[in-house]
Amino acid sequence: MEELSIGQEAPDFTLPASDGSEVTLSQYRGRKVLLYFYPKNMTPGCTQEACEFRDVNDRITAKGAVILGVSPDSLQSHAKFIAKNELPFLLLSDEDHKVSEQYGVWQLKKLYGKEFMGIVRSTFLIDEQGIVSNIWKKVRVKGHAEAVATTLDGE
C-alpha cells in the first residue's frame, strides 16, 4: 500500500464502533473528520493521547469536526477504555487491520529488539468532501491534540 498524501481522497471504510453502531467514513461527508490511529488501549502513550483529544474535543467539534479513534482493539476493550477515561468520541475496532493498511499506518515496528507489525501512531484530517487535508505521521503524543486543534482553529 502506498502512503496517502494530502489532496487524495480518504479511503472509505466501515468499522464497528464503540457505541454498537457501524461507522462508515462517508457518512460524515459535509463535516471534517479527525481520524487518529493508535496502537493499543490502556497503554500509557495511547491513554495520554486519548485524554488530550478528550480535553480539546469541544474546540474540535465547535469547528464542525468529529474525532474518530482507530485501533486493533476489540469493542469490549474500547468500552473499558472509554469508561475509564471518559472519552466523548467513538473508537473504532480495526481488529483485522484492513483500514490501518489502507491508510498506510500498519507497519513493521521495533521494540526492545523485537520486530512486529503494528500501528504507527498517525492522524489524518479529512475535509468535508472526503479529501485528506492534513497528515501527522509517527506522532509524538505530548501536545499532539493541541497542535491538531490549533490547525483546525486556523482553518
PDB file of C-alpha atoms in Angstrom:
ATOM      1  CA  MET A   1       0.000   0.000   0.000  1.00  0.00           C
ATOM      2  CA  GLU A   2       1.427   3.327  -0.972  1.00  0.00           C
ATOM      3  CA  GLU A   3       1.141   6.036   1.593  1.00  0.00           C
ATOM      4  CA  LEU A   4      -1.704   8.510   1.496  1.00  0.00           C
ATOM      5  CA  SER A   5      -0.862  12.088   0.759  1.00  0.00           C
ATOM      6  CA  ILE A   6      -2.552  15.433   1.228  1.00  0.00           C
ATOM      7  CA  GLY A   7      -5.073  16.118  -1.537  1.00  0.00           C
ATOM      8  CA  GLN A   8      -6.008  12.456  -2.036  1.00  0.00           C
ATOM      9  CA  GLU A   9      -9.459  11.116  -1.353  1.00  0.00           C
ATOM     10  CA  ALA A  10      -9.526   9.350   2.016  1.00  0.00           C
ATOM     11  CA  PRO A  11     -10.247   5.629   1.588  1.00  0.00           C
ATOM     12  CA  ASP A  12     -13.820   4.889   2.638  1.00  0.00           C
ATOM     13  CA  PHE A  13     -14.393   2.131   5.183  1.00  0.00           C
ATOM     14  CA  THR A  14     -16.939   0.683   7.573  1.00  0.00           C
ATOM     15  CA  LEU A  15     -15.909  -0.448  11.056  1.00  0.00           C
ATOM     16  CA  PRO A  16     -17.733  -1.443  14.247  1.00  0.00           C
ATOM     17  CA  ALA A  17     -17.884   1.452  16.727  1.00  0.00           C
ATOM     18  CA  SER A  18     -17.770   1.588  20.497  1.00  0.00           C
ATOM     19  CA  ASP A  19     -21.448   2.633  20.682  1.00  0.00           C
ATOM     20  CA  GLY A  20     -22.560  -0.586  18.960  1.00  0.00           C
ATOM     21  CA  SER A  21     -23.114   1.032  15.558  1.00  0.00           C
ATOM     22  CA  GLU A  22     -21.252   0.544  12.299  1.00  0.00           C
ATOM     23  CA  VAL A  23     -19.432   3.687  11.216  1.00  0.00           C
ATOM     24  CA  THR A  24     -18.732   4.429   7.564  1.00  0.00           C
ATOM     25  CA  LEU A  25     -16.356   7.289   6.846  1.00  0.00           C
ATOM     26  CA  SER A  26     -18.502   8.656   4.009  1.00  0.00           C
ATOM     27  CA  GLN A  27     -21.453   9.137   6.413  1.00  0.00           C
ATOM     28  CA  TYR A  28     -19.515  12.172   7.691  1.00  0.00           C
ATOM     29  CA  ARG A  29     -19.415  13.976   4.323  1.00  0.00           C
ATOM     30  CA  GLY A  30     -20.141  17.623   4.986  1.00  0.00           C
ATOM     31  CA  ARG A  31     -18.117  17.523   8.228  1.00  0.00           C
ATOM     32  CA  LYS A  32     -14.404  17.421   8.906  1.00  0.00           C
ATOM     33  CA  VAL A  33     -13.151  14.144  10.381  1.00  0.00           C
ATOM     34  CA  LEU A  34     -10.149  13.838  12.629  1.00  0.00           C
ATOM     35  CA  LEU A  35      -9.168  10.186  12.178  1.00  0.00           C
ATOM     36  CA  TYR A  36      -6.476   9.102  14.584  1.00  0.00           C
ATOM     37  CA  PHE A  37      -4.829   5.685  14.607  1.00  0.00           C
ATOM     38  CA  TYR A  38      -3.234   4.433  17.811  1.00  0.00           C
ATOM     39  CA  PRO A  39      -1.614   1.122  18.808  1.00  0.00           C
ATOM     40  CA  LYS A  40      -3.404  -0.112  21.950  1.00  0.00           C
ATOM     41  CA  ASN A  41      -5.948   0.800  24.625  1.00  0.00           C
ATOM     42  CA  MET A  42      -4.799   1.197  28.242  1.00  0.00           C
ATOM     43  CA  THR A  43      -1.141   1.809  27.390  1.00  0.00           C
ATOM     44  CA  PRO A  44       0.445   4.993  28.780  1.00  0.00           C
ATOM     45  CA  GLY A  45       1.002   6.778  25.453  1.00  0.00           C
ATOM     46  CA  CYS A  46      -2.372   5.858  23.993  1.00  0.00           C
ATOM     47  CA  THR A  47      -4.150   6.840  27.197  1.00  0.00           C
ATOM     48  CA  GLN A  48      -2.392  10.222  27.214  1.00  0.00           C
ATOM     49  CA  GLU A  49      -3.257  10.795  23.547  1.00  0.00           C
ATOM     50  CA  ALA A  50      -6.923   9.878  24.050  1.00  0.00           C
ATOM     51  CA  CYS A  51      -7.177  12.127  27.114  1.00  0.00           C
ATOM     52  CA  GLU A  52      -5.554  15.034  25.271  1.00  0.00           C
ATOM     53  CA  PHE A  53      -8.075  14.601  22.426  1.00  0.00           C
ATOM     54  CA  ARG A  54     -10.834  14.435  25.062  1.00  0.00           C
ATOM     55  CA  ASP A  55      -9.619  17.738  26.502  1.00  0.00           C
ATOM     56  CA  VAL A  56      -9.764  19.539  23.116  1.00  0.00           C
ATOM     57  CA  ASN A  57     -12.905  17.751  21.897  1.00  0.00           C
ATOM     58  CA  ASP A  58     -15.150  20.791  22.443  1.00  0.00           C
ATOM     59  CA  ARG A  59     -12.824  23.002  20.383  1.00  0.00           C
ATOM     60  CA  ILE A  60     -12.704  20.430  17.601  1.00  0.00           C
ATOM     61  CA  THR A  61     -16.466  19.855  17.491  1.00  0.00           C
ATOM     62  CA  ALA A  62     -17.017  23.638  17.581  1.00  0.00           C
ATOM     63  CA  LYS A  63     -15.188  23.705  14.225  1.00  0.00           C
ATOM     64  CA  GLY A  64     -17.703  21.216  12.802  1.00  0.00           C
ATOM     65  CA  ALA A  65     -15.307  18.288  13.068  1.00  0.00           C
ATOM     66  CA  VAL A  66     -15.698  14.858  14.616  1.00  0.00           C
ATOM     67  CA  ILE A  67     -12.969  12.754  16.263  1.00  0.00           C
ATOM     68  CA  LEU A  68     -12.743   9.042  15.474  1.00  0.00           C
ATOM     69  CA  GLY A  69     -10.070   6.874  17.103  1.00  0.00           C
ATOM     70  CA  VAL A  70      -8.996   3.610  15.431  1.00  0.00           C
ATOM     71  CA  SER A  71      -7.032   0.717  16.912  1.00  0.00           C
ATOM     72  CA  PRO A  72      -6.946  -3.072  16.532  1.00  0.00           C
ATOM     73  CA  ASP A  73      -8.532  -3.483  19.985  1.00  0.00           C
ATOM     74  CA  SER A  74     -11.878  -5.230  20.476  1.00  0.00           C
ATOM     75  CA  LEU A  75     -15.131  -3.365  21.129  1.00  0.00           C
ATOM     76  CA  GLN A  76     -15.065  -4.675  24.728  1.00  0.00           C
ATOM     77  CA  SER A  77     -11.603  -3.163  25.217  1.00  0.00           C
ATOM     78  CA  HIS A  78     -12.807   0.125  23.691  1.00  0.00           C
ATOM     79  CA  ALA A  79     -15.788   0.196  26.084  1.00  0.00           C
ATOM     80  CA  LYS A  80     -13.485  -0.134  29.118  1.00  0.00           C
ATOM     81  CA  PHE A  81     -11.055   2.455  27.731  1.00  0.00           C
ATOM     82  CA  ILE A  82     -13.869   4.971  27.110  1.00  0.00           C
ATOM     83  CA  ALA A  83     -15.406   4.418  30.556  1.00  0.00           C
ATOM     84  CA  LYS A  84     -12.074   4.691  32.377  1.00  0.00           C
ATOM     85  CA  ASN A  85     -11.036   7.895  30.586  1.00  0.00           C
ATOM     86  CA  GLU A  86     -14.482   9.497  29.966  1.00  0.00           C
ATOM     87  CA  LEU A  87     -13.892   9.776  26.241  1.00  0.00           C
ATOM     88  CA  PRO A  88     -16.638  11.729  24.402  1.00  0.00           C
ATOM     89  CA  PHE A  89     -15.863  10.337  20.923  1.00  0.00           C
ATOM     90  CA  LEU A  90     -16.216   6.996  19.162  1.00  0.00           C
ATOM     91  CA  LEU A  91     -13.468   4.412  18.994  1.00  0.00           C
ATOM     92  CA  LEU A  92     -13.492   2.068  16.008  1.00  0.00           C
ATOM     93  CA  SER A  93     -12.320  -1.523  16.096  1.00  0.00           C
ATOM     94  CA  ASP A  94      -9.969  -2.495  13.245  1.00  0.00           C
ATOM     95  CA  GLU A  95      -9.169  -5.995  14.512  1.00  0.00           C
ATOM     96  CA  ASP A  96      -8.052  -7.319  11.106  1.00  0.00           C
ATOM     97  CA  HIS A  97      -6.108  -4.056  10.488  1.00  0.00           C
ATOM     98  CA  LYS A  98      -7.509  -3.682   6.956  1.00  0.00           C
ATOM     99  CA  VAL A  99      -8.286   0.026   7.433  1.00  0.00           C
ATOM    100  CA  SER A 100      -4.900   0.621   9.080  1.00  0.00           C
ATOM    101  CA  GLU A 101      -3.319  -0.957   5.997  1.00  0.00           C
ATOM    102  CA  GLN A 102      -5.432   1.241   3.657  1.00  0.00           C
ATOM    103  CA  TYR A 103      -4.124   4.313   5.461  1.00  0.00           C
ATOM    104  CA  GLY A 104      -0.527   3.061   5.420  1.00  0.00           C
ATOM    105  CA  VAL A 105      -0.163   3.026   9.208  1.00  0.00           C
ATOM    106  CA  TRP A 106       0.157  -0.765   9.686  1.00  0.00           C
ATOM    107  CA  GLN A 107       3.934  -1.121   9.547  1.00  0.00           C
ATOM    108  CA  LEU A 108       6.905  -3.076  10.811  1.00  0.00           C
ATOM    109  CA  LYS A 109       7.876  -1.749  14.233  1.00  0.00           C
ATOM    110  CA  LYS A 110      10.760  -2.463  16.587  1.00  0.00           C
ATOM    111  CA  LEU A 111      10.561  -2.520  20.362  1.00  0.00           C
ATOM    112  CA  TYR A 112      13.212  -3.880  22.718  1.00  0.00           C
ATOM    113  CA  GLY A 113      14.978  -5.574  19.809  1.00  0.00           C
ATOM    114  CA  LYS A 114      11.853  -7.377  18.607  1.00  0.00           C
ATOM    115  CA  GLU A 115      10.221  -6.734  15.248  1.00  0.00           C
ATOM    116  CA  PHE A 116       6.453  -6.935  14.829  1.00  0.00           C
ATOM    117  CA  MET A 117       3.647  -5.457  12.761  1.00  0.00           C
ATOM    118  CA  GLY A 118       1.559  -2.756  14.391  1.00  0.00           C
ATOM    119  CA  ILE A 119       0.035   0.683  14.077  1.00  0.00           C
ATOM    120  CA  VAL A 120       2.363   3.640  13.721  1.00  0.00           C
ATOM    121  CA  ARG A 121       0.589   6.437  15.599  1.00  0.00           C
ATOM    122  CA  SER A 122      -0.815   8.765  12.916  1.00  0.00           C
ATOM    123  CA  THR A 123      -3.602  11.316  12.493  1.00  0.00           C
ATOM    124  CA  PHE A 124      -5.471  12.313   9.334  1.00  0.00           C
ATOM    125  CA  LEU A 125      -7.638  15.406   8.933  1.00  0.00           C
ATOM    126  CA  ILE A 126     -10.266  14.768   6.275  1.00  0.00           C
ATOM    127  CA  ASP A 127     -12.241  17.687   4.872  1.00  0.00           C
ATOM    128  CA  GLU A 128     -15.978  17.974   4.199  1.00  0.00           C
ATOM    129  CA  GLN A 129     -15.559  16.468   0.707  1.00  0.00           C
ATOM    130  CA  GLY A 130     -13.634  13.421   1.957  1.00  0.00           C
ATOM    131  CA  ILE A 131     -10.197  14.710   0.919  1.00  0.00           C
ATOM    132  CA  VAL A 132      -7.141  14.337   3.175  1.00  0.00           C
ATOM    133  CA  SER A 133      -6.193  17.898   4.132  1.00  0.00           C
ATOM    134  CA  ASN A 134      -3.538  17.227   6.776  1.00  0.00           C
ATOM    135  CA  ILE A 135      -1.450  14.279   7.964  1.00  0.00           C
ATOM    136  CA  TRP A 136       0.574  13.821  11.132  1.00  0.00           C
ATOM    137  CA  LYS A 137       2.816  10.720  10.969  1.00  0.00           C
ATOM    138  CA  LYS A 138       4.798   8.988  13.708  1.00  0.00           C
ATOM    139  CA  VAL A 139       3.083  11.249  16.211  1.00  0.00           C
ATOM    140  CA  ARG A 140       4.714  12.221  19.466  1.00  0.00           C
ATOM    141  CA  VAL A 141       1.851  12.205  21.961  1.00  0.00           C
ATOM    142  CA  LYS A 142       2.579  15.200  24.188  1.00  0.00           C
ATOM    143  CA  GLY A 143       0.923  18.268  22.702  1.00  0.00           C
ATOM    144  CA  HIS A 144      -0.306  16.487  19.560  1.00  0.00           C
ATOM    145  CA  ALA A 145      -4.037  17.008  20.199  1.00  0.00           C
ATOM    146  CA  GLU A 146      -3.377  20.695  20.909  1.00  0.00           C
ATOM    147  CA  ALA A 147      -1.452  21.011  17.607  1.00  0.00           C
ATOM    148  CA  VAL A 148      -4.356  19.397  15.753  1.00  0.00           C
ATOM    149  CA  ALA A 149      -6.897  21.697  17.439  1.00  0.00           C
ATOM    150  CA  THR A 150      -4.727  24.711  16.627  1.00  0.00           C
ATOM    151  CA  THR A 151      -4.607  23.620  12.964  1.00  0.00           C
ATOM    152  CA  LEU A 152      -8.413  23.450  12.939  1.00  0.00           C
ATOM    153  CA  ASP A 153      -8.624  26.844  14.671  1.00  0.00           C
ATOM    154  CA  GLY A 154      -6.597  28.310  11.806  1.00  0.00           C
ATOM    155  CA  GLU A 155      -8.879  26.948   9.066  1.00  0.00           C
TER     156      GLU A 155
END
